[in-house]
XYZ file of C-alpha atoms in Angstrom:
606
model
C -70.958 -92.987 -30.343
C -69.649 -94.840 -26.993
C -69.908 -92.551 -23.998
C -67.835 -95.437 -21.895
C -65.043 -97.228 -21.997
C -64.879 -100.601 -22.374
C -65.703 -101.958 -18.973
C -68.122 -100.482 -17.170
C -71.346 -99.077 -17.806
C -72.250 -95.088 -18.029
C -74.524 -96.328 -14.766
C -76.641 -94.894 -11.802
C -74.175 -96.823 -9.560
C -70.268 -95.516 -9.231
C -72.104 -91.753 -8.307
C -74.579 -93.047 -5.864
C -71.340 -94.876 -3.986
C -69.050 -92.410 -4.675
C -68.600 -90.562 -1.189
C -69.320 -93.387 1.187
C -65.883 -94.233 3.058
C -65.758 -97.738 1.028
C -65.636 -97.309 -2.539
C -65.138 -101.325 -2.646
C -68.552 -101.359 -1.589
C -69.648 -100.087 -4.572
C -67.951 -102.720 -6.596
C -70.231 -106.117 -6.656
C -73.134 -103.156 -7.452
C -71.641 -102.046 -10.802
C -70.680 -105.656 -11.668
C -74.552 -106.670 -11.864
C -76.671 -105.863 -14.909
C -78.892 -103.345 -14.854
C -81.650 -105.349 -14.616
C -80.194 -107.498 -11.665
C -79.683 -104.240 -9.549
C -82.112 -102.865 -7.051
C -85.074 -101.283 -7.999
C -85.612 -97.549 -7.317
C -89.525 -98.405 -6.102
C -89.966 -95.292 -3.918
C -89.914 -92.014 -3.610
C -87.486 -92.832 -0.402
C -85.298 -94.633 -3.348
C -85.322 -91.423 -5.889
C -84.227 -89.373 -3.029
C -81.641 -91.141 -1.673
C -80.411 -91.771 -5.086
C -80.144 -87.565 -5.897
C -78.186 -87.007 -3.232
C -75.472 -89.232 -4.741
C -75.647 -87.885 -8.654
C -73.022 -84.691 -8.814
C -70.112 -85.436 -10.271
C -66.930 -86.704 -8.186
C -64.034 -85.471 -10.547
C -62.669 -82.482 -10.931
C -62.291 -80.440 -13.852
C -60.462 -76.844 -12.757
C -56.541 -78.139 -13.339
C -57.241 -79.665 -16.993
C -58.817 -76.399 -17.340
C -55.653 -74.146 -15.663
C -53.361 -76.127 -17.977
C -55.411 -75.739 -21.170
C -55.867 -71.802 -20.291
C -52.876 -69.140 -20.083
C -53.120 -68.957 -16.313
C -49.894 -71.242 -16.078
C -46.528 -71.068 -17.459
C -44.412 -73.522 -18.539
C -41.602 -73.030 -15.485
C -38.678 -74.784 -17.479
C -39.493 -71.964 -20.224
C -37.348 -68.476 -19.490
C -39.434 -66.271 -17.883
C -39.046 -62.797 -16.050
C -40.111 -62.973 -12.147
C -43.342 -62.226 -11.189
C -42.232 -59.400 -8.265
C -42.051 -56.398 -10.465
C -39.796 -55.310 -8.160
C -37.042 -57.846 -8.893
C -34.632 -57.445 -11.368
C -36.232 -58.230 -14.691
C -33.929 -60.859 -16.124
C -35.255 -63.922 -17.665
C -34.883 -66.933 -15.611
C -35.949 -70.834 -16.021
C -35.881 -73.957 -13.495
C -35.962 -77.290 -14.117
C -38.710 -79.068 -12.557
C -40.644 -82.257 -13.522
C -44.330 -82.792 -14.818
C -46.403 -84.142 -12.532
C -47.437 -86.844 -15.205
C -46.735 -86.783 -19.330
C -49.978 -85.291 -19.960
C -50.073 -82.636 -18.466
C -47.315 -81.952 -21.167
C -49.726 -82.939 -23.687
C -52.401 -80.655 -23.280
C -50.348 -77.543 -22.245
C -48.673 -78.024 -26.079
C -52.491 -77.881 -27.158
C -52.723 -82.036 -27.981
C -55.016 -84.670 -26.608
C -53.984 -86.264 -23.658
C -53.020 -89.425 -25.117
C -50.859 -90.752 -22.355
C -53.732 -90.417 -19.602
C -56.269 -93.154 -18.251
C -59.588 -92.703 -17.278
C -57.719 -93.787 -13.281
C -56.113 -90.104 -13.829
C -56.590 -87.573 -11.308
C -57.899 -84.355 -12.717
C -57.481 -85.584 -16.730
C -59.420 -85.311 -19.584
C -60.434 -88.904 -19.464
C -61.446 -88.564 -15.678
C -63.688 -85.644 -16.348
C -65.418 -86.967 -19.280
C -66.374 -90.135 -16.987
C -67.585 -88.918 -13.822
C -69.507 -86.151 -15.391
C -71.515 -88.329 -17.632
C -71.732 -90.832 -14.692
C -73.226 -88.133 -12.762
C -75.890 -87.423 -16.095
C -76.422 -92.017 -15.967
C -77.664 -91.155 -12.069
C -79.988 -88.179 -12.997
C -81.750 -89.868 -15.628
C -82.277 -93.081 -13.475
C -83.945 -90.711 -11.250
C -86.001 -89.341 -13.969
C -86.938 -92.400 -15.181
C -87.761 -93.964 -11.450
C -90.279 -90.559 -11.534
C -91.660 -91.822 -14.940
C -92.090 -95.408 -13.462
C -93.538 -94.453 -9.555
C -96.726 -92.360 -11.975
C -96.635 -95.593 -14.279
C -97.699 -97.546 -11.483
C -100.124 -95.330 -10.103
C -101.960 -95.102 -13.218
C -100.613 -91.725 -14.934
C -99.458 -91.703 -18.003
C -98.488 -87.896 -18.583
C -95.344 -87.237 -16.227
C -96.905 -83.645 -16.007
C -99.998 -84.670 -14.508
C -97.920 -86.845 -11.881
C -95.664 -83.649 -11.425
C -99.202 -82.062 -10.414
C -99.548 -84.868 -7.762
C -96.229 -84.898 -6.341
C -95.434 -84.467 -2.946
C -93.377 -81.022 -2.650
C -90.372 -83.170 -1.610
C -91.010 -85.061 -5.099
C -90.877 -82.271 -7.423
C -88.003 -80.421 -5.579
C -86.058 -83.853 -6.576
C -87.439 -83.253 -10.396
C -86.240 -79.620 -10.486
C -83.021 -80.474 -8.818
C -82.157 -83.573 -11.265
C -82.790 -81.548 -14.288
C -80.956 -78.759 -13.329
C -78.253 -80.985 -12.631
C -78.415 -82.960 -15.824
C -78.340 -79.195 -17.777
C -75.228 -77.818 -15.451
C -73.407 -81.741 -16.375
C -73.839 -81.060 -20.140
C -73.041 -77.211 -19.606
C -69.293 -77.859 -18.511
C -68.824 -80.657 -20.277
C -70.002 -79.233 -23.443
C -67.747 -75.930 -22.627
C -64.675 -78.305 -21.899
C -64.575 -80.447 -24.952
C -67.233 -78.442 -27.468
C -66.383 -75.019 -28.793
C -68.281 -71.801 -27.229
C -71.879 -70.625 -28.256
C -71.312 -68.261 -30.872
C -74.463 -67.551 -33.028
C -77.461 -69.945 -34.326
C -75.590 -69.743 -37.557
C -71.925 -71.052 -36.281
C -73.369 -72.545 -33.917
C -75.114 -74.432 -35.319
C -72.351 -76.203 -38.072
C -69.693 -76.856 -34.848
C -69.527 -80.119 -33.146
C -70.529 -80.482 -29.283
C -71.337 -83.311 -27.236
C -73.820 -85.812 -26.712
C -76.930 -84.644 -24.417
C -77.621 -87.932 -22.946
C -81.001 -88.361 -21.386
C -82.004 -91.813 -21.182
C -80.201 -93.975 -18.410
C -77.803 -96.884 -19.523
C -79.104 -100.096 -19.927
C -76.549 -101.900 -22.046
C -72.827 -102.334 -22.413
C -71.775 -100.064 -25.597
C -74.767 -97.872 -26.556
C -73.972 -94.974 -29.670
C -74.509 -91.469 -29.091
C -74.679 -88.731 -31.887
C -72.672 -86.015 -30.422
C -75.217 -82.569 -31.237
C -73.661 -79.398 -32.495
C -72.941 -76.522 -30.008
C -76.587 -74.836 -31.042
C -78.613 -78.304 -30.022
C -76.675 -78.564 -26.582
C -77.587 -74.942 -25.904
C -81.271 -75.407 -26.736
C -81.066 -78.814 -24.299
C -79.275 -77.508 -21.538
C -81.730 -74.186 -21.296
C -84.795 -76.476 -21.987
C -83.922 -78.906 -19.128
C -82.879 -75.516 -16.677
C -86.018 -73.836 -17.395
C -88.080 -76.985 -16.472
C -86.065 -77.237 -13.543
C -86.456 -73.696 -12.281
C -90.275 -74.426 -12.101
C -89.821 -76.905 -8.977
C -86.570 -76.151 -7.380
C -87.528 -75.763 -3.505
C -84.910 -75.511 -0.858
C -87.136 -76.861 1.929
C -86.130 -80.224 1.822
C -82.449 -80.431 1.561
C -80.219 -81.480 4.469
C -77.244 -79.813 3.489
C -78.698 -77.065 0.530
C -75.416 -76.062 -0.592
C -74.362 -79.326 -1.512
C -77.471 -79.147 -4.023
C -79.078 -77.436 -6.551
C -80.709 -74.738 -4.046
C -82.985 -72.138 -5.440
C -80.403 -69.069 -5.250
C -77.551 -71.463 -7.199
C -80.197 -72.245 -9.796
C -80.511 -68.893 -10.736
C -77.204 -67.963 -10.639
C -76.801 -70.982 -13.021
C -79.265 -69.764 -15.485
C -77.241 -66.571 -15.407
C -74.383 -68.254 -16.767
C -76.407 -70.086 -19.689
C -77.884 -67.075 -20.698
C -74.650 -64.840 -20.624
C -72.595 -67.582 -22.049
C -76.171 -68.054 -24.771
C -75.927 -63.945 -24.944
C -79.156 -63.643 -23.784
C -78.106 -60.358 -22.104
C -81.571 -59.292 -20.297
C -82.524 -63.357 -19.029
C -78.846 -63.308 -17.493
C -79.428 -59.776 -15.651
C -82.423 -61.130 -14.613
C -81.811 -64.238 -13.225
C -78.637 -62.437 -11.617
C -81.255 -59.945 -9.582
C -82.622 -63.115 -8.493
C -79.606 -64.169 -6.357
C -77.833 -60.149 -5.849
C -81.253 -58.040 -5.369
C -81.589 -55.152 -8.234
C -78.592 -53.209 -9.306
C -79.648 -50.580 -6.398
C -79.813 -52.769 -4.152
C -76.356 -52.260 -1.989
C -77.733 -53.853 1.060
C -78.333 -56.815 -0.323
C -75.467 -56.983 -2.583
C -73.522 -56.176 0.244
C -74.537 -58.979 2.385
C -73.699 -61.235 -1.067
C -70.628 -60.561 -1.472
C -67.612 -62.076 -0.669
C -66.828 -61.828 3.257
C -63.482 -61.329 4.123
C -63.465 -60.748 7.270
C -63.402 -64.623 8.051
C -59.501 -64.626 7.418
C -59.390 -62.409 10.329
C -58.064 -65.805 12.707
C -56.614 -67.689 9.826
C -53.264 -69.019 10.533
C -53.001 -72.256 8.297
C -53.624 -73.357 5.075
C -56.407 -75.324 6.320
C -57.930 -72.670 8.320
C -57.974 -70.392 5.171
C -59.084 -73.311 3.214
C -62.243 -73.874 5.246
C -62.963 -69.850 5.117
C -63.250 -70.571 1.534
C -64.920 -73.067 1.187
C -67.260 -72.672 4.313
C -71.342 -73.573 2.925
C -72.086 -70.529 5.550
C -70.760 -68.026 3.846
C -73.613 -65.798 1.824
C -71.187 -65.992 -1.429
C -71.124 -69.770 -1.488
C -74.169 -70.197 -3.292
C -73.375 -74.537 -4.435
C -70.092 -76.657 -3.377
C -69.052 -79.682 -5.134
C -67.224 -82.619 -2.944
C -64.872 -84.250 -5.642
C -62.141 -86.506 -5.758
C -59.282 -84.523 -6.875
C -55.247 -84.131 -6.204
C -55.361 -80.797 -7.408
C -54.068 -79.095 -5.188
C -50.794 -81.179 -5.361
C -50.241 -80.740 -9.182
C -50.141 -77.122 -9.446
C -47.474 -76.219 -6.586
C -43.655 -77.240 -7.076
C -44.125 -79.002 -10.437
C -43.432 -77.704 -14.310
C -46.315 -75.802 -14.672
C -47.626 -73.253 -12.155
C -48.635 -69.655 -11.669
C -45.863 -68.250 -11.863
C -43.438 -65.230 -13.616
C -45.760 -63.057 -16.246
C -48.900 -65.020 -15.242
C -48.413 -64.989 -12.108
C -48.627 -60.795 -11.969
C -51.555 -61.229 -14.329
C -53.170 -63.340 -12.885
C -53.234 -62.266 -9.409
C -53.225 -58.527 -10.175
C -49.226 -58.466 -8.934
C -47.993 -55.239 -10.280
C -47.009 -51.923 -9.064
C -48.600 -49.713 -11.352
C -52.028 -50.160 -10.492
C -54.418 -46.975 -8.640
C -55.924 -49.298 -6.812
C -53.397 -50.015 -4.416
C -49.973 -49.161 -3.338
C -47.096 -50.035 -1.386
C -47.045 -53.872 -1.722
C -46.401 -56.058 -5.221
C -49.657 -58.106 -4.715
C -53.267 -56.770 -3.980
C -54.408 -56.627 -0.148
C -57.048 -58.209 -1.232
C -55.154 -61.440 -2.078
C -53.042 -61.190 1.134
C -55.991 -61.229 3.326
C -57.588 -63.783 1.807
C -54.978 -66.836 2.025
C -53.317 -66.402 -1.502
C -49.787 -67.128 -0.134
C -46.312 -66.969 -2.760
C -44.512 -70.222 -2.203
C -40.757 -68.656 -1.677
C -39.158 -65.608 -1.764
C -35.689 -67.067 -3.491
C -37.552 -69.160 -5.712
C -40.418 -67.976 -8.193
C -41.682 -71.724 -8.962
C -45.771 -70.488 -8.064
C -48.026 -69.389 -6.439
C -50.479 -71.340 -4.382
C -54.490 -70.545 -3.112
C -55.742 -71.930 0.144
C -59.277 -71.900 -1.870
C -57.944 -74.953 -3.307
C -56.310 -76.853 -0.919
C -57.717 -80.258 -0.583
C -59.638 -82.091 2.201
C -58.193 -85.148 3.620
C -60.131 -87.662 4.404
C -58.416 -90.631 6.903
C -59.178 -94.424 6.618
C -56.527 -95.668 7.463
C -54.311 -94.792 9.885
C -51.696 -97.179 10.177
C -51.112 -97.686 6.354
C -52.075 -93.801 6.396
C -54.292 -93.955 3.362
C -57.596 -92.619 2.350
C -59.923 -90.085 0.246
C -58.210 -86.334 -1.044
C -61.492 -84.465 -1.490
C -61.200 -80.965 -3.609
C -64.195 -78.514 -3.108
C -65.646 -76.701 -5.779
C -67.119 -73.704 -5.510
C -69.321 -73.958 -8.582
C -71.562 -70.657 -8.067
C -70.312 -67.557 -6.129
C -72.416 -64.317 -5.617
C -69.137 -62.624 -6.320
C -69.279 -64.550 -9.872
C -72.601 -63.832 -10.359
C -72.122 -60.234 -9.660
C -69.200 -59.942 -12.536
C -71.391 -62.170 -14.948
C -74.144 -59.294 -14.478
C -71.798 -56.562 -15.270
C -70.704 -58.011 -18.420
C -74.143 -58.172 -19.716
C -74.285 -54.866 -18.837
C -71.469 -53.844 -21.004
C -72.913 -55.741 -23.664
C -76.105 -54.210 -23.435
C -74.158 -50.874 -23.902
C -75.335 -49.397 -19.897
C -72.096 -48.857 -18.861
C -73.308 -46.681 -15.721
C -74.509 -50.163 -14.418
C -71.667 -52.098 -15.499
C -70.020 -49.483 -13.456
C -71.264 -49.873 -10.512
C -71.186 -53.647 -10.732
C -67.748 -53.455 -10.718
C -67.034 -50.988 -8.384
C -69.238 -53.013 -6.110
C -67.374 -56.130 -6.387
C -63.744 -53.627 -5.655
C -65.323 -51.958 -2.766
C -67.488 -54.586 -1.215
C -64.268 -56.369 -0.858
C -62.905 -53.675 1.527
C -65.745 -53.149 2.925
C -65.867 -56.712 4.628
C -62.428 -56.760 5.594
C -61.921 -57.036 9.157
C -61.426 -53.841 11.483
C -57.406 -55.823 11.677
C -57.003 -55.332 7.957
C -58.903 -52.090 7.453
C -56.317 -50.975 9.583
C -53.676 -51.913 8.326
C -54.565 -51.878 4.445
C -57.277 -48.817 3.788
C -56.656 -46.185 6.738
C -52.979 -45.874 5.553
C -54.189 -45.585 1.692
C -52.499 -48.834 0.703
C -55.512 -49.758 -0.987
C -58.378 -47.650 -2.476
C -62.129 -47.501 -2.675
C -62.688 -47.320 -6.850
C -64.658 -44.764 -8.617
C -65.994 -44.427 -12.206
C -63.310 -42.473 -12.889
C -60.590 -44.442 -11.531
C -61.974 -47.239 -12.698
C -61.646 -45.368 -16.493
C -58.341 -44.340 -15.859
C -56.849 -47.189 -14.644
C -57.980 -49.221 -17.516
C -57.440 -47.342 -20.333
C -54.419 -46.610 -22.711
C -53.593 -50.446 -22.091
C -50.873 -50.167 -24.977
C -48.891 -47.621 -23.977
C -49.145 -48.257 -19.898
C -48.529 -52.078 -20.400
C -51.408 -53.378 -18.158
C -52.242 -56.288 -17.999
C -55.541 -57.974 -19.107
C -56.269 -55.002 -21.076
C -56.342 -54.180 -24.755
C -56.777 -50.915 -26.741
C -59.717 -52.766 -28.226
C -61.662 -56.107 -28.329
C -61.910 -56.273 -31.906
C -61.504 -60.552 -31.150
C -64.641 -60.964 -29.909
C -66.608 -59.557 -32.950
C -64.133 -61.215 -35.387
C -64.412 -64.514 -33.514
C -67.385 -65.008 -31.746
C -70.187 -63.035 -33.314
C -70.302 -60.117 -35.519
C -73.003 -59.098 -33.560
C -70.823 -58.378 -30.542
C -69.446 -55.031 -30.284
C -67.759 -54.045 -28.002
C -67.016 -49.756 -28.409
C -64.470 -47.499 -27.398
C -66.059 -46.319 -24.525
C -66.830 -49.748 -23.034
C -63.169 -51.192 -23.369
C -61.636 -49.453 -19.735
C -64.562 -51.798 -18.526
C -64.555 -54.603 -20.637
C -60.325 -54.434 -19.438
C -61.723 -54.180 -15.835
C -64.249 -57.613 -16.030
C -61.089 -59.530 -17.744
C -59.133 -58.211 -14.628
C -61.476 -58.957 -12.067
C -62.593 -62.226 -13.574
C -58.912 -63.526 -13.862
C -58.558 -62.467 -10.285
C -61.784 -63.976 -8.580
C -61.456 -67.731 -10.510
C -58.062 -67.787 -10.291
C -57.070 -71.540 -9.830
C -60.772 -72.662 -10.468
C -60.697 -73.573 -14.734
C -63.490 -70.438 -15.683
C -60.861 -68.495 -17.242
C -60.427 -71.105 -19.975
C -64.280 -70.727 -20.324
C -63.358 -66.901 -20.711
C -61.005 -67.031 -23.119
C -62.993 -69.678 -25.547
C -66.055 -67.327 -25.147
C -64.172 -64.062 -25.671
C -62.534 -65.341 -28.825
C -59.289 -64.149 -27.135
C -55.664 -65.495 -28.408
C -53.153 -66.750 -26.391
C -50.021 -68.432 -26.185
C -47.748 -71.165 -24.234
C -44.151 -71.147 -24.313
C -42.657 -74.036 -23.542
C -39.248 -75.594 -22.792
C -35.684 -73.949 -22.385
C -35.774 -73.169 -25.941
C -39.617 -71.009 -25.429
C -40.617 -73.343 -28.118
C -44.510 -71.348 -28.523
C -47.561 -73.085 -29.035
C -49.921 -70.364 -30.262
C -54.069 -70.538 -29.549
C -56.199 -68.006 -32.402
C -59.166 -67.087 -31.948
C -60.787 -69.746 -33.965
C -58.480 -72.140 -33.306
C -60.240 -76.030 -33.509
C -57.916 -77.188 -30.582
C -59.837 -74.636 -27.970
C -62.467 -77.898 -27.861
C -60.727 -80.479 -25.826
C -60.367 -84.026 -27.551
C -62.788 -86.374 -25.955
C -60.226 -89.202 -24.307
C -58.741 -91.821 -26.103
C -60.925 -94.709 -24.450
C -64.138 -92.732 -25.817
C -62.400 -92.103 -29.073
C -61.500 -96.118 -29.785
C -65.723 -96.669 -28.956
C -66.522 -94.452 -31.593
C -66.705 -91.108 -30.259
C -66.489 -88.346 -32.921
C -63.636 -86.128 -32.943
C -64.355 -82.168 -32.900
C -61.181 -81.520 -34.112
C -59.959 -82.446 -37.677
C -58.524 -85.676 -38.331
C -55.142 -84.943 -38.354
C -54.582 -83.233 -34.801
C -56.354 -86.464 -33.195
C -53.206 -88.242 -31.364
C -53.923 -91.406 -29.871
C -51.984 -94.090 -28.997
C -53.631 -97.195 -30.490
C -51.245 -99.791 -28.646
C -52.273 -98.182 -25.517
C -56.194 -98.462 -26.639
C -55.671 -102.159 -26.565
C -53.288 -102.817 -23.579
C -54.813 -100.218 -20.729
C -57.810 -100.587 -19.388
C -59.638 -99.370 -16.213
C -59.623 -101.554 -13.138
C -62.877 -103.331 -12.382
C -62.389 -102.057 -8.898
C -61.228 -98.463 -8.964
C -59.776 -97.616 -5.179
C -59.873 -94.023 -4.976
C -57.413 -94.259 -1.798
C -54.566 -92.395 -1.761
C -51.382 -91.621 0.755
C -51.920 -88.274 2.291
C -48.344 -86.810 1.277
C -48.167 -88.551 -1.755
């Protein structure tokens, strides 16, 4: 299988140059054959290359569009405000692009190309480019070792300077992370060793690209996870924060342990997940450390604009933000005012917009959303919510032409997410007392970090309540009778669709319902909901167009693995779907080509 498309290599050059002020400066480098490019001969060269190895593109919009977080505004739906008259309405909004329609119908994005921002093709391209850069770093380390007469990497690692050991660990962690994200987009969720050994995932690439077309075999889900874990565990041995000039934009120590916690959770290694989570947020009884690492909502007290809120959400100074990715993306422009958005019933489910909660009263939106920059678009038209945490950062290059680069910061790992992952692992182990502690901490620590003004506005009058275990069980039980979003009477679909080894007891159901509610809110607009739906085996339905045509995603549907972009399929990429579900445009495959010199500049208002 050829990972890259027709014109370019999957090479070190693209990512290395991605965040310079002129992408055109990269083109000459990319146009050289591998043996003509600058050799990585010194440790300084390797360090510099590693700084530019991180993936340049954003997966969030594609994953949100594939999840149950967005609705089709053109399909009749109830208003998001439960106080409004509950009558179905619909609008006539344009799609941002035709491939959005295809993906919302759970079809391959056949009309998208590598150059379409936030598309599956761009994700595939950019994240495999990151992998290629990492592999070039690792190859360079081996070459430097060989030049010193050392034939064993392990022996060389012992002799490496501490900085180079840190680079080695960072490279392995990034390679594991890149594959992990790609696997969870283009492959099925991990189920168990038997089933996952039979389901197709992605290639696991460990060699630098040295030729135009190179075929790779798509491995099984089990094989990919085995290799992710091997790289991750090796990388953890060497990670060191002392040599990062901007630690939050690298795999720093806390981010590395947060990544390990996530991988182990997805792999059903509950004890290892808890162990790694403890390295980030402290032991379960260490409430002081947990509070210190929690999201600090007081940081929004002086915010006045969307940019202010975005800077507060994305700032590296926050203890909650463990690792940030700087990507090129127009995601913030697609999620609001177009056909697909967080509106209607989806808004009430994602942002906890409801009136029947025991946790807050007096306002339809939880105050946590209010004080953290979640804003409703219009009181007159229910066409979508927008979160300032995905507000773009625009880099102006030409003030006269009004062009530049549009950036989107991804909060790759946060302490609050680690807390919810640990809570889930406790639920799966049957330790409901500790799970309750973590779920209460997620909610109560958020309130505790409100500014004094917000506490006076929301807490003192009793509009928002601190949560107890009794309140948790009452608020998230009896889902069918109270029709509470994100709540189920049982979680049998998890054992039926994922693994019979996973059983959520009746006693644990309220805790899973609470976890589901909190995780959906915590990761709103961030794409992780798609991963949760897959790994829990949860079914969902998209309603399309004015006739509300249902597109149902069952718990074992092969379409849960997004199809590889058609350019990759045209070059021999094996599909993870049955052949009859793959829709590609052969004429487009022949006519469309990615530009040799892709200019990422864009107008700030487009």
